[in-house]
CSV table of C-alpha atoms and ligand atoms in Angstrom, one decimal:
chain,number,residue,atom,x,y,z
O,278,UNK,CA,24.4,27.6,109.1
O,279,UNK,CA,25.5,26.3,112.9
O,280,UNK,CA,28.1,29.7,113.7
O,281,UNK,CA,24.9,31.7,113.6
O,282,UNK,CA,23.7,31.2,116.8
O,283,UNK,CA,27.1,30.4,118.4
O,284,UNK,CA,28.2,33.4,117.7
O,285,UNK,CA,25.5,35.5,119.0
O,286,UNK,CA,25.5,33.1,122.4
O,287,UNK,CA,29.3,33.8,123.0
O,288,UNK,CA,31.1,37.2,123.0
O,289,UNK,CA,34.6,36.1,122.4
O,290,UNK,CA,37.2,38.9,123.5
O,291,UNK,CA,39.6,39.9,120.8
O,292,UNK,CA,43.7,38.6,121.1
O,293,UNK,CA,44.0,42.0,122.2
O,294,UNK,CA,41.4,42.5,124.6
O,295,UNK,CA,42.8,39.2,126.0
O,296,UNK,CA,46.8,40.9,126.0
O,297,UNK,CA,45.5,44.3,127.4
O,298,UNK,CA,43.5,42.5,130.6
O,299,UNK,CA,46.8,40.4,131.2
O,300,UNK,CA,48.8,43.4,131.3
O,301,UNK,CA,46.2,45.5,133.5
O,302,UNK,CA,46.4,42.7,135.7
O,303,UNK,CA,50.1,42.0,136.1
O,304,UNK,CA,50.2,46.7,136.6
O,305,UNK,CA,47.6,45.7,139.4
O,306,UNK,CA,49.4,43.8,141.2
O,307,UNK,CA,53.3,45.4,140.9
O,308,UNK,CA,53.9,47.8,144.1
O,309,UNK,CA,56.5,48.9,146.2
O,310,UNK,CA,56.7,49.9,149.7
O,311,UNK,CA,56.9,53.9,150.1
O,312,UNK,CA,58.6,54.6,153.6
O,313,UNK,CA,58.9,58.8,154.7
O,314,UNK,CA,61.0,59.4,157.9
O,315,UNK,CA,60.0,63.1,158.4
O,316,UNK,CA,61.0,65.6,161.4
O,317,UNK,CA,57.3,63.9,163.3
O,318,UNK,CA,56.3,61.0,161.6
O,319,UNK,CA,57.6,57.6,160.1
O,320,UNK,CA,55.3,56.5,157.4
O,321,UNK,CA,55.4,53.4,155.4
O,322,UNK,CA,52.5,52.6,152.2
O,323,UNK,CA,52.2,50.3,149.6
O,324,UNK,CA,51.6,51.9,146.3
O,325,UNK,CA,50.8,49.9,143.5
O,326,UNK,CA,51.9,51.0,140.0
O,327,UNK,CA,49.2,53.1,138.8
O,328,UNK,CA,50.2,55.4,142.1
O,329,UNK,CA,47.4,54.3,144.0
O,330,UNK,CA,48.0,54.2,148.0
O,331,UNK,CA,47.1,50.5,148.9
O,332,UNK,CA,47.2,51.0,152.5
O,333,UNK,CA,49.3,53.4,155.3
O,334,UNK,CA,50.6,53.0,158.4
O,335,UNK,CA,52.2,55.9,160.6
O,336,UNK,CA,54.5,55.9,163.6
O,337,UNK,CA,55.9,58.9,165.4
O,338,UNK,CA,59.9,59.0,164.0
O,339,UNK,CA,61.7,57.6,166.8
O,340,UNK,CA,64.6,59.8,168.2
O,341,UNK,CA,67.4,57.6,168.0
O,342,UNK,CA,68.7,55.1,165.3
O,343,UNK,CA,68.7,51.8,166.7
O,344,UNK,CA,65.1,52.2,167.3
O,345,UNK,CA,64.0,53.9,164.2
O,346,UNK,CA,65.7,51.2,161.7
O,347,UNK,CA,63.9,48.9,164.3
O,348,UNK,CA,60.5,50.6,163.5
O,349,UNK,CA,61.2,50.8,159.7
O,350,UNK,CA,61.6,47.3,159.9
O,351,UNK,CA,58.6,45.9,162.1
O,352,UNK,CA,56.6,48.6,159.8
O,353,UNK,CA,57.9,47.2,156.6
O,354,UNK,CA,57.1,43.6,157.7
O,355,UNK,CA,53.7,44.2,158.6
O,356,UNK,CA,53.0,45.6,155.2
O,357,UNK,CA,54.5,43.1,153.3
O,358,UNK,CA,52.5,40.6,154.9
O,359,UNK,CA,49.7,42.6,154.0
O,360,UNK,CA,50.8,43.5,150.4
O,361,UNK,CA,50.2,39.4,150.2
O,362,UNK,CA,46.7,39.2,151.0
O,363,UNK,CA,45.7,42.8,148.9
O,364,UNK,CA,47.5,40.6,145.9
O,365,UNK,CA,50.7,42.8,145.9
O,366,UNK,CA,54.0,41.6,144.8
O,367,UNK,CA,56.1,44.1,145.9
O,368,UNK,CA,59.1,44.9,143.8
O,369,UNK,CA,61.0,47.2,146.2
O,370,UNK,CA,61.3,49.8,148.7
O,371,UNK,CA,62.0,53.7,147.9
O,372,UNK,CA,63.2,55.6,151.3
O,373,UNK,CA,62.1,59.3,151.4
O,374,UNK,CA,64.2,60.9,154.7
O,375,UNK,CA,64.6,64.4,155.3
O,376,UNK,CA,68.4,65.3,155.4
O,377,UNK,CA,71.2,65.4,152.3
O,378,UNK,CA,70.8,61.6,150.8
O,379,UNK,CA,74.0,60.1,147.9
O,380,UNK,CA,71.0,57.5,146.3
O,381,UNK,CA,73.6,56.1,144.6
O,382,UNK,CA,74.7,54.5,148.1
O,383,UNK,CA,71.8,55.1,149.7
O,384,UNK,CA,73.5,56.8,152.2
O,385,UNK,CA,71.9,60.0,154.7
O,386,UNK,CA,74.8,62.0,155.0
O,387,UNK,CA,73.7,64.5,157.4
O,388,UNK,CA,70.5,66.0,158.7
O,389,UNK,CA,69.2,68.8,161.0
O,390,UNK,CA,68.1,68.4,164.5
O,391,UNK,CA,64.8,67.5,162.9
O,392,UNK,CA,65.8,64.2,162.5
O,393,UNK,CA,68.4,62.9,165.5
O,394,UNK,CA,71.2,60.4,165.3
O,395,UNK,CA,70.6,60.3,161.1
O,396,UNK,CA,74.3,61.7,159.4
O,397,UNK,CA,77.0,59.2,158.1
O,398,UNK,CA,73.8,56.5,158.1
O,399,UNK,CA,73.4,53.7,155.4
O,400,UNK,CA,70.0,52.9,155.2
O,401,UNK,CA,70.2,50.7,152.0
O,402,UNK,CA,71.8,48.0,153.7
O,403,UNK,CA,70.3,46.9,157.0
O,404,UNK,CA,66.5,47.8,155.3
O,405,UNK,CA,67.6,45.9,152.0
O,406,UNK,CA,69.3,42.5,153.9
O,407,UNK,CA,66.3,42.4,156.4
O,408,UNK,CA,63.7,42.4,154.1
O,409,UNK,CA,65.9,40.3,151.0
O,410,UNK,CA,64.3,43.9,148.5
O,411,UNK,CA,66.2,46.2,147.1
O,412,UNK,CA,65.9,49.5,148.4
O,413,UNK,CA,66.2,53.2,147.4
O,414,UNK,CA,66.8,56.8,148.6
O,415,UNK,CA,66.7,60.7,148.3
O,416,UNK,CA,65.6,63.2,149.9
O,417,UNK,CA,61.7,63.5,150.8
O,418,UNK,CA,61.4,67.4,148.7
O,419,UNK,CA,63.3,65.3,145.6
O,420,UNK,CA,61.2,62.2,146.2
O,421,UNK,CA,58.2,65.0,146.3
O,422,UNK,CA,59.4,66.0,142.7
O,423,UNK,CA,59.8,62.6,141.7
O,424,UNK,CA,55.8,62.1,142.8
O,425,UNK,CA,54.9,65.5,140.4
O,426,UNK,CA,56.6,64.4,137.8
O,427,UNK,CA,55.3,60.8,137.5
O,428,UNK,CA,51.4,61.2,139.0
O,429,UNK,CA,51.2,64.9,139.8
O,430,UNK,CA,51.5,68.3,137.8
O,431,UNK,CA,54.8,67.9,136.7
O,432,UNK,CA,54.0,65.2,134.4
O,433,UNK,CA,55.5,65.7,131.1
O,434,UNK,CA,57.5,69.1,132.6
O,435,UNK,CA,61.0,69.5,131.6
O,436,UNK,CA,62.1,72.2,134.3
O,437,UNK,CA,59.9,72.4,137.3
O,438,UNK,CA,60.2,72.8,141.3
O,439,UNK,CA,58.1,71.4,144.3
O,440,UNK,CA,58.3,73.1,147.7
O,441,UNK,CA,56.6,71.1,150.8
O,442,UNK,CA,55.6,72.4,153.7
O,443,UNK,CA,55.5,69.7,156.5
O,444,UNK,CA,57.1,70.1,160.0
O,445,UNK,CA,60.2,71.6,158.4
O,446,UNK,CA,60.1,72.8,154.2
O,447,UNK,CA,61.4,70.5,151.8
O,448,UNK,CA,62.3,71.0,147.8
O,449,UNK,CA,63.3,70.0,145.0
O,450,UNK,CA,64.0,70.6,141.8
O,451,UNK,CA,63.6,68.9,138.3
O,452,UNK,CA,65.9,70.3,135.4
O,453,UNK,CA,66.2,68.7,131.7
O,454,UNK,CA,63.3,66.2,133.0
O,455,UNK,CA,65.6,65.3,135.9
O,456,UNK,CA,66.6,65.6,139.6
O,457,UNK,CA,68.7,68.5,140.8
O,458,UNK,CA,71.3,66.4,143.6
O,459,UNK,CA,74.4,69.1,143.2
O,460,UNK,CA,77.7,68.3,143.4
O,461,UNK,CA,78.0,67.0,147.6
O,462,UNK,CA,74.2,66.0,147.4
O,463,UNK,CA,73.0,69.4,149.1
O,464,UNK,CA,70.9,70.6,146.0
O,465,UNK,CA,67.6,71.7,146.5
O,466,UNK,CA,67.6,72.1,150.3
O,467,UNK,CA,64.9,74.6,149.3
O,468,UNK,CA,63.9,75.2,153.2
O,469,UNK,CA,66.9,76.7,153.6
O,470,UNK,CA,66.8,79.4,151.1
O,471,UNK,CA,67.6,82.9,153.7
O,472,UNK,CA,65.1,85.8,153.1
O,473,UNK,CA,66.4,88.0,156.0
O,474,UNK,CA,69.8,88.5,157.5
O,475,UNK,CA,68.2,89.2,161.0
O,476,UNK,CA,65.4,86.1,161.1
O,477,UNK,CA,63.7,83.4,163.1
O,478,UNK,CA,66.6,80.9,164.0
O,479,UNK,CA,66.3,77.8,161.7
O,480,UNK,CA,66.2,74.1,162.9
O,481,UNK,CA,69.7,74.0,160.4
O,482,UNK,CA,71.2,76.8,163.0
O,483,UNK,CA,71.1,79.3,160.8
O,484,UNK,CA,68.8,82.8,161.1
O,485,UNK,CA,66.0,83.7,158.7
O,486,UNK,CA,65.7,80.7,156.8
O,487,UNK,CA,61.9,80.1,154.6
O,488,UNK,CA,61.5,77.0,157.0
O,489,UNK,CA,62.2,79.5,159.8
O,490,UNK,CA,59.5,81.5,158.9
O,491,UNK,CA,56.7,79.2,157.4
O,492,UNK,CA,57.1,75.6,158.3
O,493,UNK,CA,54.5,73.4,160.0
O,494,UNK,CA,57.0,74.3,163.1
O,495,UNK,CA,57.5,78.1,162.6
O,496,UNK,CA,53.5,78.2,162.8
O,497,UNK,CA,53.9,76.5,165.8
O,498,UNK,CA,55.9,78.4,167.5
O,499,UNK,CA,53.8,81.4,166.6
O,500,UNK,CA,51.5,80.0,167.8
O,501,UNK,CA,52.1,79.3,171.1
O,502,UNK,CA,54.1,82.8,171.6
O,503,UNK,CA,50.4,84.2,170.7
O,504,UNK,CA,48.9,81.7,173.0
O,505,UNK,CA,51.7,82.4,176.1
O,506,UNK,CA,50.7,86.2,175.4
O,507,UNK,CA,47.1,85.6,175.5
O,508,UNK,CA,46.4,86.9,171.9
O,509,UNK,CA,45.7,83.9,170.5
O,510,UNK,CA,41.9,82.8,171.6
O,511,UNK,CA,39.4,85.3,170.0
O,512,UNK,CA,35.6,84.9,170.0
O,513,UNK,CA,34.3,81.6,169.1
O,514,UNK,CA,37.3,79.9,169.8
O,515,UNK,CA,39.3,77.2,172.5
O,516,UNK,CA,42.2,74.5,172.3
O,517,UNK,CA,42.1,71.6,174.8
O,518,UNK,CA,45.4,71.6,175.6
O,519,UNK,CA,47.8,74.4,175.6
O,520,UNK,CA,51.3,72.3,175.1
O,521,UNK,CA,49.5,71.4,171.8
O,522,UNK,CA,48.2,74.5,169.9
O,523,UNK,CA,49.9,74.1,166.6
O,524,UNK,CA,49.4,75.9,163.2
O,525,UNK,CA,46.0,74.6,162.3
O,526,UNK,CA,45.1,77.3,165.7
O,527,UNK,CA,46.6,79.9,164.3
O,528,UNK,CA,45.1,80.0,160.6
O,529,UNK,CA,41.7,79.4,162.6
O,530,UNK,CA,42.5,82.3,164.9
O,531,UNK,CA,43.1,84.2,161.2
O,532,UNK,CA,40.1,82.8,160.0
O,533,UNK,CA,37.8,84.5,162.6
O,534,UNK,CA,39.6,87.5,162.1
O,535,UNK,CA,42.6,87.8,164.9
O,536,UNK,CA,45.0,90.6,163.5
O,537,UNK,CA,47.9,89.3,165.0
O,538,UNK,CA,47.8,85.5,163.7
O,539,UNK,CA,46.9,87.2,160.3
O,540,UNK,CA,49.8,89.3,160.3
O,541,UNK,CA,52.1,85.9,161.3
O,542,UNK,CA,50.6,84.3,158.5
O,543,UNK,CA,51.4,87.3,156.2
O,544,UNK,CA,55.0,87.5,157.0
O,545,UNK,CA,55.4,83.3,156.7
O,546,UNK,CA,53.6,83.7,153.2
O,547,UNK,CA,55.9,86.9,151.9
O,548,UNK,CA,58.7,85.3,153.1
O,549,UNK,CA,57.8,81.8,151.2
O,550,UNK,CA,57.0,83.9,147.9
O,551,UNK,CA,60.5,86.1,148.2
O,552,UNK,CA,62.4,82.4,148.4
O,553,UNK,CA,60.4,81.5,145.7
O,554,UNK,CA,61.4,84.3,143.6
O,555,UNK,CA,65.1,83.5,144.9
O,556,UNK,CA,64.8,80.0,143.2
O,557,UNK,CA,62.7,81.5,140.0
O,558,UNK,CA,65.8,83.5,139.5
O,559,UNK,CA,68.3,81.1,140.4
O,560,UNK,CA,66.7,77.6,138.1
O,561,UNK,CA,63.8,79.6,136.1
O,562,UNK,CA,61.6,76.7,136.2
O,563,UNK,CA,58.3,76.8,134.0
O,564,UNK,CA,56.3,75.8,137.1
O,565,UNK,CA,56.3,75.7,141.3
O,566,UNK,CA,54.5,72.7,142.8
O,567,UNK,CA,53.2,73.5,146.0
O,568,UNK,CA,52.3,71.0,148.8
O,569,UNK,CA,51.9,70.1,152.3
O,570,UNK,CA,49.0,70.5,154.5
O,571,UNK,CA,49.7,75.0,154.2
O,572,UNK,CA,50.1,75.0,150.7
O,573,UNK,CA,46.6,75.9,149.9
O,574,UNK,CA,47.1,78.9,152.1
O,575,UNK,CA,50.3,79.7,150.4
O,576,UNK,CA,49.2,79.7,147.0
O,577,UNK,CA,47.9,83.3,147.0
O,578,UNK,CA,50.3,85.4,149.0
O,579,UNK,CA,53.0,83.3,146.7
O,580,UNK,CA,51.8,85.0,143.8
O,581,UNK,CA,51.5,88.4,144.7
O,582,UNK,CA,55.1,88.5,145.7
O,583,UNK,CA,55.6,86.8,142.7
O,584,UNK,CA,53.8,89.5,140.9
O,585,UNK,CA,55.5,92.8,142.6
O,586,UNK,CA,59.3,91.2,143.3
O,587,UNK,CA,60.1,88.8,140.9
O,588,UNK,CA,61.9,90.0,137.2
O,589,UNK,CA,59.7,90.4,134.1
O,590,UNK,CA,60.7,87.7,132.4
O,591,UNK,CA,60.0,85.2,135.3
O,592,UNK,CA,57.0,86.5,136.6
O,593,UNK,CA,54.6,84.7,134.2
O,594,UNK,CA,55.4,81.4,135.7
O,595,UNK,CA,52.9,79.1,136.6
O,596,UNK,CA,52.3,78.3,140.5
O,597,UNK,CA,49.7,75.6,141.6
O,598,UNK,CA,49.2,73.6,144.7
O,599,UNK,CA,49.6,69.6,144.3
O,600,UNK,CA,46.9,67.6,143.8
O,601,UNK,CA,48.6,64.5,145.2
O,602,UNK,CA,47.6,62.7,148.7
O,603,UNK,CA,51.3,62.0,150.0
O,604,UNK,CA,54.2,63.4,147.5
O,605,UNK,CA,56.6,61.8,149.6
O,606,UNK,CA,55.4,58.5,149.4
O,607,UNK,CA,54.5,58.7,146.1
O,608,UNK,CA,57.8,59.7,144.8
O,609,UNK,CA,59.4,57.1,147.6
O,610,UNK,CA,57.3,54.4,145.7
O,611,UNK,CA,58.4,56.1,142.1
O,612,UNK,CA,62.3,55.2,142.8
O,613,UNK,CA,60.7,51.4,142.8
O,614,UNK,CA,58.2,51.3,140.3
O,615,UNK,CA,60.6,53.1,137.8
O,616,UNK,CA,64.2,50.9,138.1
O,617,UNK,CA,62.8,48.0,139.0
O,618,UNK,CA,60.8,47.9,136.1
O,619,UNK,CA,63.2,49.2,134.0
O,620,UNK,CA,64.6,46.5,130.7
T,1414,BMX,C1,64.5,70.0,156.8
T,1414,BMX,C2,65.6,69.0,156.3
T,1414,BMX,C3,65.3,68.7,154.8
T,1414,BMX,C4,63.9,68.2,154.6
T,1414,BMX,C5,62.8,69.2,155.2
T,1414,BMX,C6,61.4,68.8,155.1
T,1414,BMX,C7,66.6,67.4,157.7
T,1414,BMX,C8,66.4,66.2,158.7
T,1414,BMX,N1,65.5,67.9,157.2
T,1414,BMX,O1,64.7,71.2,156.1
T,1414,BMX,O2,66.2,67.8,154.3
T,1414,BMX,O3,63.6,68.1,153.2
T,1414,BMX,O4,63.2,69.5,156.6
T,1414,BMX,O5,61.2,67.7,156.0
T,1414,BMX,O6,67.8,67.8,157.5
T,1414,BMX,P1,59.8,67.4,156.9
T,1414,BMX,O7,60.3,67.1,158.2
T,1414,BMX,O8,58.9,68.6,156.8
T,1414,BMX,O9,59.2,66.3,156.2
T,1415,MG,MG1,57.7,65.1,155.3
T,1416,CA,CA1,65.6,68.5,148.5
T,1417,ZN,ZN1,67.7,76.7,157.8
């Protein structure tokens, strides 16, 4: 009999084995570009369609318009040159801004002082005829939901919410498996949620706003008022430059046991957790989504006020931080991966 040793000399895949690699391959090399205009940074990646960050590139967000579409396109075109040679075939680009966003015209109708020159903007247009893709948009905190829902904790989750903490706070909200936009697009604005009539003035103009109180900026500012009053620095302790202490100075300053920095962080934490307990009773999601670079430091105080100030019946909800790299971009990329793809 000649198939004998044949068949123990070749391993033949099976049909399927052969249909499975084809499809891993072709989910390999389907991406989008991810771009997140935030109130510091302009950040562009290419994700590929198992959420994995191909590469990143990251810009300071310019102040005006002409320039910033001008960067969001030179960024865009370097990365599609490199999409080629990483064997990506982009399918698309997913915009994540801060600001109120229509995605159905992919249009930023207004935003705080965060982000400059950006109401009454379509973005869909010059990005999608420059770069011949087509091109979606939302909000960053909704594209961060988008990110949870797809790759993160919120996968499989009918009613969930995502706060990020970033220069100012983002948030979103997913309901009945879907996005939250409201009925002018203003949905969500979760940053915006006021926990004190008398509070820290709010990039939006208003007073006692959560981003007012525990943004990447309200640290800041703490910061350097500790800083300008010389109650910053404690034992063990220095910043190079003084125009540039930031919140990552005052959690250390915490750390090694400053009373004052501890108590800032305190009242930006209860203040995070009584918004929070505003939305619980407002959506009464089955899970909050923290993320951001303070969301680990969050987590804790979140619950307790959870625990002493929210209702009965929405108190046993479940509150974790994200486990995602970039929510933003991920959920940016999500818009892309999700319609274009889509039979
Ligand atoms: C602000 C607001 C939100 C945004 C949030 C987080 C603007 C320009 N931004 O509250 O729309 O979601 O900041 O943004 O109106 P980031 O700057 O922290 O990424
Ligand atoms: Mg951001
Ligand atoms: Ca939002
Ligand atoms: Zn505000």
């Amino acid at each position: 009999d000649m198939s004998e040793p044949l068949q123990k000399t070749f391993c033949f895949p099976t049909v399927w084995e052969c249909i499975s690699q084809d499809i891993d391959h072709i989910l390999e090399m389907q991406s989008a570009l991810a771009v997140d205009l935030g109130g510091t940074n302009l950040r562009v990646a290419i994700v590929s369609m198992k959420g994995k960050l191909v590469k990143k590139y990251t810009q300071p967000n310019p102040k005006t318009f002409e320039e910033r579409i001008e960067v969001i396109l030179s960024m865009c075109k370097q990365a599609i040159a490199d999409a080629v040679h990483q064997n990506c075939r982009v399918l698309g680009v997913g915009v994540s801004t801060g600001g109120r966003v229509n995605p159905k015209e992919g249009v930023v109708l207004d935003s705080t002082k965060l982000i400059r020159e950006w109401a009454g903007v379509n973005v869909r247009t010059p990005v999608s005829s420059a770069l011949h893709l087509p091109v979606w948009v939302d909000n960053d905190g909704n594209c961060a939901a988008l990110a949870e829902k797809k790759f993160g904790h919120g996968k499989g989750m009918e009613n969930f919410v995502t706060v990020i903490t970033g220069t100012g706070i983002g948030g979103g909200i997913i309901q009945h498996g879907e996005l939250i936009h409201g009925s002018t697009f203003c949905a969500a604005e979760l940053g915006h949620i006021m926990v004190a009539l008398e509070g820290p003035e709010c990039s939006c103009g208003s007073h006692g706003c959560i981003e007012a109180f525990a943004s990447g900026l309200a640290l800041q500012r703490e910061a350097k008022r500790l800083h300008d009053e010389d109650l910053l620095l404690v034992e063990g302790m220095s910043v190079s430059n003084k125009e540039q202490v930031n919140a990552a100075d005052l959690i250390h300053a915490a750390h090694l046991g400053n009373s004052k920095a501890e108590a800032v962080l305190h009242t930006a934490g209860t203040a995070l957790g009584v918004g929070i307990v505003n939305i619980l009773h407002t959506v009464n999601p089955s899970l909050v989504v923290l993320s951001g670079i303070l969301a680990k430091h969050y987590e804790g105080p979140v619950c307790q006020v959870i625990r002493q100030r929210a209702l009965s019946s929405a108190r046993d909800i479940r509150v974790v931080t994200s486990d995602l790299e970039e929510p933003a971009l991920l959920g940016a990329a999500s818009m892309v991966l999700d319609y274009a793809t889509r039979r």
